[in-house]
Short mmCIF file of C-alpha atoms and ligand atoms in Angstrom, two decimals:
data_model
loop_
_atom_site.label_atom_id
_atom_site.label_comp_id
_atom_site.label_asym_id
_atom_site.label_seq_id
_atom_site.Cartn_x
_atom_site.Cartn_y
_atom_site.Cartn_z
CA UNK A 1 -12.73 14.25 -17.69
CA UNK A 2 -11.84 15.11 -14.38
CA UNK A 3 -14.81 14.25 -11.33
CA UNK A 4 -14.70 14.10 -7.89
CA UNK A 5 -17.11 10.98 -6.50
CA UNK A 6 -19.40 10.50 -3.39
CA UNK A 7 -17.88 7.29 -2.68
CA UNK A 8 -16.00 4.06 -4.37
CA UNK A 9 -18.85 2.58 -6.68
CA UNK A 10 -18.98 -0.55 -8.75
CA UNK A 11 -17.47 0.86 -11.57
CA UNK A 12 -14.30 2.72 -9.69
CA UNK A 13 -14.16 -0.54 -7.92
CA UNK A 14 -14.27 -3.06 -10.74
CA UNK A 15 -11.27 -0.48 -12.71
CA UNK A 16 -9.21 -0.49 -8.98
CA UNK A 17 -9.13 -4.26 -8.29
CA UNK A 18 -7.93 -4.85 -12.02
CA UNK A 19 -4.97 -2.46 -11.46
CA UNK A 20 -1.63 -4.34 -11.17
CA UNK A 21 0.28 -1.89 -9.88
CA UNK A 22 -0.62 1.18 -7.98
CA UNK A 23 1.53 4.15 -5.68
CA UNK A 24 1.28 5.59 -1.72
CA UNK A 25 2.13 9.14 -1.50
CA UNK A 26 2.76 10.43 2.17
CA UNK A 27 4.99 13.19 3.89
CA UNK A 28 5.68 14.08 6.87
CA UNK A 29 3.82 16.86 9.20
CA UNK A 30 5.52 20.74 8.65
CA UNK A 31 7.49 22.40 5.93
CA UNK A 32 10.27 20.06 5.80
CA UNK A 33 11.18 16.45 5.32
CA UNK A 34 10.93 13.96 2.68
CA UNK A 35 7.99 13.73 0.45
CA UNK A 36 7.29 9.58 0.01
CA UNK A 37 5.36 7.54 -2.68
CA UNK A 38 6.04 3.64 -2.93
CA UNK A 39 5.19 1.48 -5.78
CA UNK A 40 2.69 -1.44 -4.33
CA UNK A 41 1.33 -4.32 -6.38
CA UNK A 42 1.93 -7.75 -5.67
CA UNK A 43 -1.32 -9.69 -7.43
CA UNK A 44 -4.35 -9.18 -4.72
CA UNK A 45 -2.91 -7.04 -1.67
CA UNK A 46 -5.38 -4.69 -2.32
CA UNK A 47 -9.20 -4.69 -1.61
CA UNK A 48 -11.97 -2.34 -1.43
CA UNK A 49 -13.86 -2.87 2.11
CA UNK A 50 -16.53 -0.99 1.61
CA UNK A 51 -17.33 2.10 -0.16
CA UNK A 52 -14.75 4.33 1.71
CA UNK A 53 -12.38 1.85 3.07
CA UNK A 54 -9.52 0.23 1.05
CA UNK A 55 -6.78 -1.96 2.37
CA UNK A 56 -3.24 -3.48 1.72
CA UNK A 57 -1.20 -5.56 2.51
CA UNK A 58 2.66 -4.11 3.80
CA UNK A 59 5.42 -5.99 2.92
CA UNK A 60 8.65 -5.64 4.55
CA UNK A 61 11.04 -4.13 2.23
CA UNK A 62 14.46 -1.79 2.28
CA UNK A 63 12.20 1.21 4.04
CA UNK A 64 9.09 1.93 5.84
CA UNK A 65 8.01 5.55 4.89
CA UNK A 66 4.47 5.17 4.69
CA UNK A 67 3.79 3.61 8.43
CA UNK A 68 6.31 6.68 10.05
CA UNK A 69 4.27 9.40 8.15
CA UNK A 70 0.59 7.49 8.59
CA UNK A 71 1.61 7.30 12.68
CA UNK A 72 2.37 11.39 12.54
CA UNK A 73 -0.13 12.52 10.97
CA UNK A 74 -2.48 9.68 9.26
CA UNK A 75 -2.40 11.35 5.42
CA UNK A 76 -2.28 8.77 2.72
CA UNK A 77 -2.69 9.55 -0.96
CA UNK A 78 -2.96 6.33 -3.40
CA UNK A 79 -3.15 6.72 -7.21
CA UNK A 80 -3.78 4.19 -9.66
CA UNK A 81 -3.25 4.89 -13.91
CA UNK A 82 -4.56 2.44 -16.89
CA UNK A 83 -2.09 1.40 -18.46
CA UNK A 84 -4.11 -0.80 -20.46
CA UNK A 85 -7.54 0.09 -21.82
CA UNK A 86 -9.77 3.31 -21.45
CA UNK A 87 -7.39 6.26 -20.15
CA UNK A 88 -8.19 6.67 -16.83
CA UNK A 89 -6.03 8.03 -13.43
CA UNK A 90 -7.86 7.50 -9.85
CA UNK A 91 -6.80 9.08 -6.80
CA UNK A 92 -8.04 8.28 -3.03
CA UNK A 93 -7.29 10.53 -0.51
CA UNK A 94 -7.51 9.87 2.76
CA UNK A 95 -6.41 8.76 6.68
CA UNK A 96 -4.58 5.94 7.28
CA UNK A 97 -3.93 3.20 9.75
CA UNK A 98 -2.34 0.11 10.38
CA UNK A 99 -2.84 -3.34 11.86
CA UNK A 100 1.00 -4.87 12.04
CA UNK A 101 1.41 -8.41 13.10
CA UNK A 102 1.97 -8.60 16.42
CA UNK A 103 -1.52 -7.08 16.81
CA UNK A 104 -4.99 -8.65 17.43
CA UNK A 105 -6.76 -9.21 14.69
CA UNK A 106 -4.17 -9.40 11.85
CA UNK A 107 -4.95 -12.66 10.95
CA UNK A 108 -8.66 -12.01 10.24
CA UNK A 109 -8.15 -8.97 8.06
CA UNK A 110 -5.16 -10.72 6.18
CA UNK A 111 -7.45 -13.47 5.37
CA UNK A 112 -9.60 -10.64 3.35
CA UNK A 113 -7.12 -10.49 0.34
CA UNK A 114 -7.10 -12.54 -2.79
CA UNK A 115 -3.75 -13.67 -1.97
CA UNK A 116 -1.36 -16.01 -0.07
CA UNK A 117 1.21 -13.71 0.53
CA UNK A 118 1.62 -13.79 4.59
CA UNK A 119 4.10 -13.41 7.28
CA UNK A 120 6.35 -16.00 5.71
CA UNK A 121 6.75 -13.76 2.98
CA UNK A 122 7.44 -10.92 5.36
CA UNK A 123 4.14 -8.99 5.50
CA UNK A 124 4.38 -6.46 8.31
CA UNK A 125 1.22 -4.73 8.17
CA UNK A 126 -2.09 -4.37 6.35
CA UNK A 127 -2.76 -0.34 5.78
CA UNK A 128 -6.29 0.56 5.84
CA UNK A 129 -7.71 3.87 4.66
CA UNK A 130 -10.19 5.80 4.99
CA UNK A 131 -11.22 7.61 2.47
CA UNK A 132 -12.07 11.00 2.97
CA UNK A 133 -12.25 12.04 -1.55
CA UNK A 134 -12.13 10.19 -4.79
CA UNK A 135 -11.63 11.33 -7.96
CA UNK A 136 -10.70 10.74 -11.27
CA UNK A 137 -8.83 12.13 -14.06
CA UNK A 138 -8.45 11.84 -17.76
CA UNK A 139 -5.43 10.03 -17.99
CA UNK A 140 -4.78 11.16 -21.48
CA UNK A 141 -0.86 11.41 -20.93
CA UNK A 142 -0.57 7.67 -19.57
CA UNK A 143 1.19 5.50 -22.30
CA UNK A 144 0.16 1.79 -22.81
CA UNK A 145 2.14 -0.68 -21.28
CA UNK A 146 1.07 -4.60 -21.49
CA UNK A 147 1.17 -6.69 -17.79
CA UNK A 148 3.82 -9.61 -18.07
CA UNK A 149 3.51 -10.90 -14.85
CA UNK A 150 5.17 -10.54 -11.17
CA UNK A 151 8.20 -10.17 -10.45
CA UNK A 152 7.64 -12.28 -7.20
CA UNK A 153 11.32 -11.56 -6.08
CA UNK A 154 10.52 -9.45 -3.02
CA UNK A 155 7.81 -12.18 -0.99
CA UNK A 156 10.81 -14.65 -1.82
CA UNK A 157 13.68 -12.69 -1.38
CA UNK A 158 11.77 -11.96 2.39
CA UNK A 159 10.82 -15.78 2.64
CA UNK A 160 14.73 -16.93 2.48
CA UNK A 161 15.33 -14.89 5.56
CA UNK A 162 12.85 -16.74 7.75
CA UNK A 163 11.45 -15.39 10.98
CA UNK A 164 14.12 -13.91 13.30
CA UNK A 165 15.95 -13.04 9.81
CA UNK A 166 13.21 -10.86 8.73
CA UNK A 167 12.38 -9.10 12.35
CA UNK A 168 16.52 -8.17 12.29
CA UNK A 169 16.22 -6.95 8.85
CA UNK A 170 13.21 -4.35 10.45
CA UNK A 171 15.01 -3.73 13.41
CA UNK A 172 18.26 -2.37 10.64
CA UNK A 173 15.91 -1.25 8.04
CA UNK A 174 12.46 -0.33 9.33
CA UNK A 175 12.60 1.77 12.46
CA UNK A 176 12.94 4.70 11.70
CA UNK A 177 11.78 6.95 8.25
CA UNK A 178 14.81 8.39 6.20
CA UNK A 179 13.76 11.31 8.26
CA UNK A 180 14.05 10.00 11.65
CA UNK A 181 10.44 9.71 12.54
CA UNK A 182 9.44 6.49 14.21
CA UNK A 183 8.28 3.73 11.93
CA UNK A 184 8.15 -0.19 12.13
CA UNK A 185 9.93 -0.70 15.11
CA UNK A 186 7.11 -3.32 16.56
CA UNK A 187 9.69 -5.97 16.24
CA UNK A 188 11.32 -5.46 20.14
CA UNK A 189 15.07 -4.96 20.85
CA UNK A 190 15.73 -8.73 19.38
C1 FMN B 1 7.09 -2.90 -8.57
C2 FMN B 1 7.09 -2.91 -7.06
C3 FMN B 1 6.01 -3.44 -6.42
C4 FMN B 1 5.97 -3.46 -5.04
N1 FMN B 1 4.88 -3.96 -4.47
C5 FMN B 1 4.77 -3.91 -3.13
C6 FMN B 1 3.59 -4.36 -2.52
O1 FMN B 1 2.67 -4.83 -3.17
N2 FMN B 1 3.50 -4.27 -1.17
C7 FMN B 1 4.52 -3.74 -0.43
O2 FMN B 1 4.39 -3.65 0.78
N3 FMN B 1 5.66 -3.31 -0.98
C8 FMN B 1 5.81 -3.39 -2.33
N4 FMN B 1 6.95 -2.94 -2.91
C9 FMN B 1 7.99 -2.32 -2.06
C10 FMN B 1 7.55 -0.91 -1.74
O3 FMN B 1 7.64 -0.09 -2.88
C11 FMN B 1 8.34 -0.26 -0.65
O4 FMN B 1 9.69 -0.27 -0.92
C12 FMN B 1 8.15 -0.91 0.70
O5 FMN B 1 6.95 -1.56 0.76
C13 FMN B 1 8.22 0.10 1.78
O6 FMN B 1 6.97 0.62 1.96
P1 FMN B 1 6.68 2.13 2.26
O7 FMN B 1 7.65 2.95 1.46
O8 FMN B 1 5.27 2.29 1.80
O9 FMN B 1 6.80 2.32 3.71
C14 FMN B 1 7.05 -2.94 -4.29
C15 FMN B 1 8.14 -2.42 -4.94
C16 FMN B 1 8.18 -2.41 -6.30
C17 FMN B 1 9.40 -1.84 -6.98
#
């Protein structure tokens, strides 16, 4: 049943990386605005760093919640279920930040990931966490669902756009949160 954990160990790690699909939950500061949580997955943009640091890789898409709300206030929530397997729900709370690709060093910590997915496919950032609790939960009320594969249509769908395509899709899409709050707007006036 339910347990709250000193850290990420081999056995929270080994069920984590063998997730294929897992969800960011952030909100903005105060009593108002929009609560977020985004569905992340493609295969092996996520890694454990060390025993309380995860990353993963942030790939542009039709909104950029979890950036505005991690630059207000740095909260960051992700949850992963089994679907397949032992029943089992793992949460990681925690403080986020960012590394987007203009900046230095984006190249080194993109190369940690088990995957080829990079700018060309319209990664933005890598989101790192530190994490401040983990727990589990039962995850009796999970159903079983089978993995079929990716969907790879968003890395391609970004890919067709090509460079200057993709930094004017951010510059319509990612600047701002649906609240207003400032998000990916790295990408200069264009
Ligand atoms: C099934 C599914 C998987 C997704 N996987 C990822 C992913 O691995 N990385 C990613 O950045 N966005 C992924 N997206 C898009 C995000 O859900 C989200 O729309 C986008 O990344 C904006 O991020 P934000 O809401 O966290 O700011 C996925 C969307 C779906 C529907």
């Amino acid at each position: 049943m339910g347990k709250v954990h000193e850290r990420i160990d081999d056995r929270l790690r080994r069920f984590i990386e063998a997730q294929h699909v897992f969800f960011v939950a952030t909100a903005p500061s105060g009593p108002g605005g929009h609560v977020n949580v985004s569905p992340k997955g493609i295969g092996g943009t996520f890694a454990v760093l060390d025993d309380h640091t995860v990353a993963y890789v942030d790939v542009t898409a039709s909104g950029s919640e979890t950036i505005a709300h991690i630059r207000e206030n740095g909260r960051v929530t992700i949850m992963f279920c089994a679907f397949e397997g032992p029943p089992n729900i793992v949460r990681l709370h925690g403080r986020g930040r960012f590394v987007t690709l203009y900046d230095d060093g984006f190249d080194e910590l993109l190369g940690l990931f088990d995957s080829d997915v990079d700018e060309s496919q319209g990664v933005r950032a890598v989101i790192v966490v530190d994490v401040e609790r983990v727990s589990d939960s039962c995850g009796y009320g999970v159903p079983f669902m089978s993995y079929q594969g990716e969907r790879d249509l968003l890395p391609q769908y970004m890919a067709r756009k090509g460079v200057e395509g993709r930094a004017d899709y951010r510059r319509l899409k990612n600047r701002t949160s649906i609240d207003g709050l400032p998000a990916f707007d790295m990408d200069g006036a264009g």
